[in-house]
Amino acid sequence: QVQLVESGGGLVQAGGSLRLSCAASGRTSSRNVMGWFRQAPGKERAFVAAITWSGDSTVYADSVKGRFTISRDSAKNTLYLRMNSLKPEDTAVYYCAAATKASDLTWRILVVTTYDTWGQGTQVTVSS
């Protein structure tokens, strides 16, 4: 049983930066792949980035490549998402998630249903 809690969301002007954190508790060994998703009002939850727990592989949505960086600190049991050059279209609720049955970054990690544990979400609002 893994529990995830996001923090670090807030209001920022376009071009600004923000870093989200996701604190994990429970069975650390079950977190083989961790990901970030976001959901804007009226839209479906969408993939943002994912990382293997070992930290040797990452993947990003095209819309955030070059601007966002996913990372993890295994000693702190914490997942991070650093967001730079923020745009108004980045406004959404951001969720961290764990795919406990995934061992590598195949196409499956881009799909919401692959993840079995979710945090409560944190709001990110980017003003223009």
mmCIF file of C-alpha atoms in Angstrom:
data_model
loop_
_atom_site.group_PDB
_atom_site.id
_atom_site.type_symbol
_atom_site.label_atom_id
_atom_site.label_comp_id
_atom_site.label_asym_id
_atom_site.label_seq_id
_atom_site.Cartn_x
_atom_site.Cartn_y
_atom_site.Cartn_z
ATOM 1 C CA GLN A 1 0.000 0.000 0.000
ATOM 2 C CA VAL A 2 1.592 3.244 -1.241
ATOM 3 C CA GLN A 3 0.312 6.692 -0.285
ATOM 4 C CA LEU A 4 1.205 9.857 -2.222
ATOM 5 C CA VAL A 5 0.831 13.511 -1.184
ATOM 6 C CA GLU A 6 1.561 16.401 -3.580
ATOM 7 C CA SER A 7 2.592 19.907 -2.574
ATOM 8 C CA GLY A 8 4.165 23.029 -4.077
ATOM 9 C CA GLY A 9 1.373 24.259 -6.326
ATOM 10 C CA GLY A 10 0.339 27.892 -6.476
ATOM 11 C CA LEU A 11 -0.072 31.000 -8.609
ATOM 12 C CA VAL A 12 2.778 32.148 -10.839
ATOM 13 C CA GLN A 13 3.154 34.579 -13.742
ATOM 14 C CA ALA A 14 3.905 33.360 -17.265
ATOM 15 C CA GLY A 15 7.621 32.720 -17.674
ATOM 16 C CA GLY A 16 8.028 31.875 -14.013
ATOM 17 C CA SER A 17 9.039 28.639 -12.302
ATOM 18 C CA LEU A 18 7.591 26.270 -9.744
ATOM 19 C CA ARG A 19 8.675 22.958 -8.202
ATOM 20 C CA LEU A 20 6.158 20.325 -7.195
ATOM 21 C CA SER A 21 6.896 17.619 -4.638
ATOM 22 C CA CYS A 22 5.266 14.247 -4.045
ATOM 23 C CA ALA A 23 5.961 12.560 -0.720
ATOM 24 C CA ALA A 24 5.546 8.789 -0.736
ATOM 25 C CA SER A 25 4.926 6.400 2.127
ATOM 26 C CA GLY A 26 4.294 2.669 2.364
ATOM 27 C CA ARG A 27 6.072 0.003 0.339
ATOM 28 C CA THR A 28 8.960 1.869 -1.282
ATOM 29 C CA SER A 29 9.977 -1.157 -3.349
ATOM 30 C CA SER A 30 6.628 -1.188 -5.158
ATOM 31 C CA ARG A 31 7.248 2.202 -6.819
ATOM 32 C CA ASN A 32 8.904 0.937 -9.994
ATOM 33 C CA VAL A 33 7.647 3.793 -12.194
ATOM 34 C CA MET A 34 6.445 7.194 -10.989
ATOM 35 C CA GLY A 35 4.655 9.765 -13.109
ATOM 36 C CA TRP A 36 3.108 13.220 -13.201
ATOM 37 C CA PHE A 37 -0.244 13.895 -14.857
ATOM 38 C CA ARG A 38 -2.325 17.059 -15.130
ATOM 39 C CA GLN A 39 -5.989 17.827 -15.637
ATOM 40 C CA ALA A 40 -7.396 21.167 -16.762
ATOM 41 C CA PRO A 41 -11.089 22.067 -16.346
ATOM 42 C CA GLY A 42 -13.241 20.232 -18.885
ATOM 43 C CA LYS A 43 -10.355 18.069 -20.109
ATOM 44 C CA GLU A 44 -9.199 14.515 -19.465
ATOM 45 C CA ARG A 45 -6.208 13.755 -17.274
ATOM 46 C CA ALA A 46 -3.073 13.942 -19.438
ATOM 47 C CA PHE A 47 0.443 12.534 -19.161
ATOM 48 C CA VAL A 48 3.242 14.966 -18.282
ATOM 49 C CA ALA A 49 6.354 12.962 -17.354
ATOM 50 C CA ALA A 50 7.525 9.652 -15.886
ATOM 51 C CA ILE A 51 10.664 8.230 -14.313
ATOM 52 C CA THR A 52 11.871 4.789 -13.271
ATOM 53 C CA TRP A 53 12.462 4.564 -9.528
ATOM 54 C CA SER A 54 16.122 3.802 -10.221
ATOM 55 C CA GLY A 55 16.281 7.215 -11.910
ATOM 56 C CA ASP A 56 18.027 5.959 -15.042
ATOM 57 C CA SER A 57 15.185 6.648 -17.493
ATOM 58 C CA THR A 58 12.745 9.523 -18.046
ATOM 59 C CA VAL A 59 10.085 10.411 -20.609
ATOM 60 C CA TYR A 60 8.200 13.678 -21.225
ATOM 61 C CA ALA A 61 5.131 14.843 -23.076
ATOM 62 C CA ASP A 62 6.042 16.921 -26.139
ATOM 63 C CA SER A 63 4.291 19.949 -24.656
ATOM 64 C CA VAL A 64 6.711 20.145 -21.701
ATOM 65 C CA LYS A 65 10.013 18.933 -23.177
ATOM 66 C CA GLY A 66 12.828 21.358 -22.463
ATOM 67 C CA ARG A 67 10.802 23.159 -19.779
ATOM 68 C CA PHE A 68 9.948 20.529 -17.135
ATOM 69 C CA THR A 69 12.277 18.138 -15.314
ATOM 70 C CA ILE A 70 11.182 15.054 -13.380
ATOM 71 C CA SER A 71 13.446 13.677 -10.659
ATOM 72 C CA ARG A 72 13.346 11.661 -7.469
ATOM 73 C CA ASP A 73 15.225 11.442 -4.175
ATOM 74 C CA SER A 74 15.064 7.845 -2.973
ATOM 75 C CA ALA A 75 16.531 8.729 0.440
ATOM 76 C CA LYS A 76 13.636 11.144 1.038
ATOM 77 C CA ASN A 77 11.023 8.969 -0.719
ATOM 78 C CA THR A 78 10.072 12.033 -2.742
ATOM 79 C CA LEU A 79 9.259 12.683 -6.410
ATOM 80 C CA TYR A 80 9.750 16.160 -7.939
ATOM 81 C CA LEU A 81 8.621 18.094 -10.988
ATOM 82 C CA ARG A 82 10.532 21.296 -11.718
ATOM 83 C CA MET A 83 8.598 23.529 -14.090
ATOM 84 C CA ASN A 84 10.347 26.394 -15.892
ATOM 85 C CA SER A 85 9.122 28.905 -18.488
ATOM 86 C CA LEU A 86 5.530 28.319 -17.436
ATOM 87 C CA LYS A 87 2.707 29.165 -19.834
ATOM 88 C CA PRO A 88 -0.988 29.866 -19.148
ATOM 89 C CA GLU A 89 -1.819 26.576 -20.887
ATOM 90 C CA ASP A 90 0.091 24.755 -18.125
ATOM 91 C CA THR A 91 -2.694 25.704 -15.706
ATOM 92 C CA ALA A 92 -4.177 22.500 -14.256
ATOM 93 C CA VAL A 93 -4.396 20.270 -11.221
ATOM 94 C CA TYR A 94 -1.187 18.229 -11.123
ATOM 95 C CA TYR A 95 -1.189 14.658 -9.801
ATOM 96 C CA CYS A 96 1.639 12.287 -8.979
ATOM 97 C CA ALA A 97 1.052 8.589 -9.494
ATOM 98 C CA ALA A 98 2.722 5.212 -9.012
ATOM 99 C CA ALA A 99 2.663 2.293 -11.448
ATOM 100 C CA THR A 100 3.618 -0.559 -9.152
ATOM 101 C CA LYS A 101 3.445 -3.247 -11.856
ATOM 102 C CA ALA A 102 5.532 -1.360 -14.449
ATOM 103 C CA SER A 103 9.245 -2.127 -14.653
ATOM 104 C CA ASP A 104 10.305 0.097 -17.567
ATOM 105 C CA LEU A 105 9.139 3.003 -19.737
ATOM 106 C CA THR A 106 7.019 1.328 -22.385
ATOM 107 C CA TRP A 107 3.947 2.891 -24.028
ATOM 108 C CA ARG A 108 1.884 1.674 -21.073
ATOM 109 C CA ILE A 109 3.272 4.349 -18.748
ATOM 110 C CA LEU A 110 1.642 7.057 -20.885
ATOM 111 C CA VAL A 111 -1.816 5.702 -20.015
ATOM 112 C CA VAL A 112 -3.741 6.745 -16.899
ATOM 113 C CA THR A 113 -5.037 3.223 -16.208
ATOM 114 C CA THR A 114 -1.505 1.846 -15.854
ATOM 115 C CA TYR A 115 -1.120 3.724 -12.563
ATOM 116 C CA ASP A 116 -2.698 2.177 -9.482
ATOM 117 C CA THR A 117 -1.963 4.805 -6.807
ATOM 118 C CA TRP A 118 -2.681 8.549 -7.032
ATOM 119 C CA GLY A 119 -2.136 11.620 -4.895
ATOM 120 C CA GLN A 120 -4.848 14.171 -4.157
ATOM 121 C CA GLY A 121 -3.523 16.735 -6.631
ATOM 122 C CA THR A 122 -2.133 20.261 -6.326
ATOM 123 C CA GLN A 123 -3.384 23.310 -8.251
ATOM 124 C CA VAL A 124 -1.010 25.189 -10.558
ATOM 125 C CA THR A 125 -2.265 28.460 -12.022
ATOM 126 C CA VAL A 126 -0.215 30.456 -14.538
ATOM 127 C CA SER A 127 -1.335 34.015 -15.249
ATOM 128 C CA SER A 128 -0.517 36.036 -18.367
#
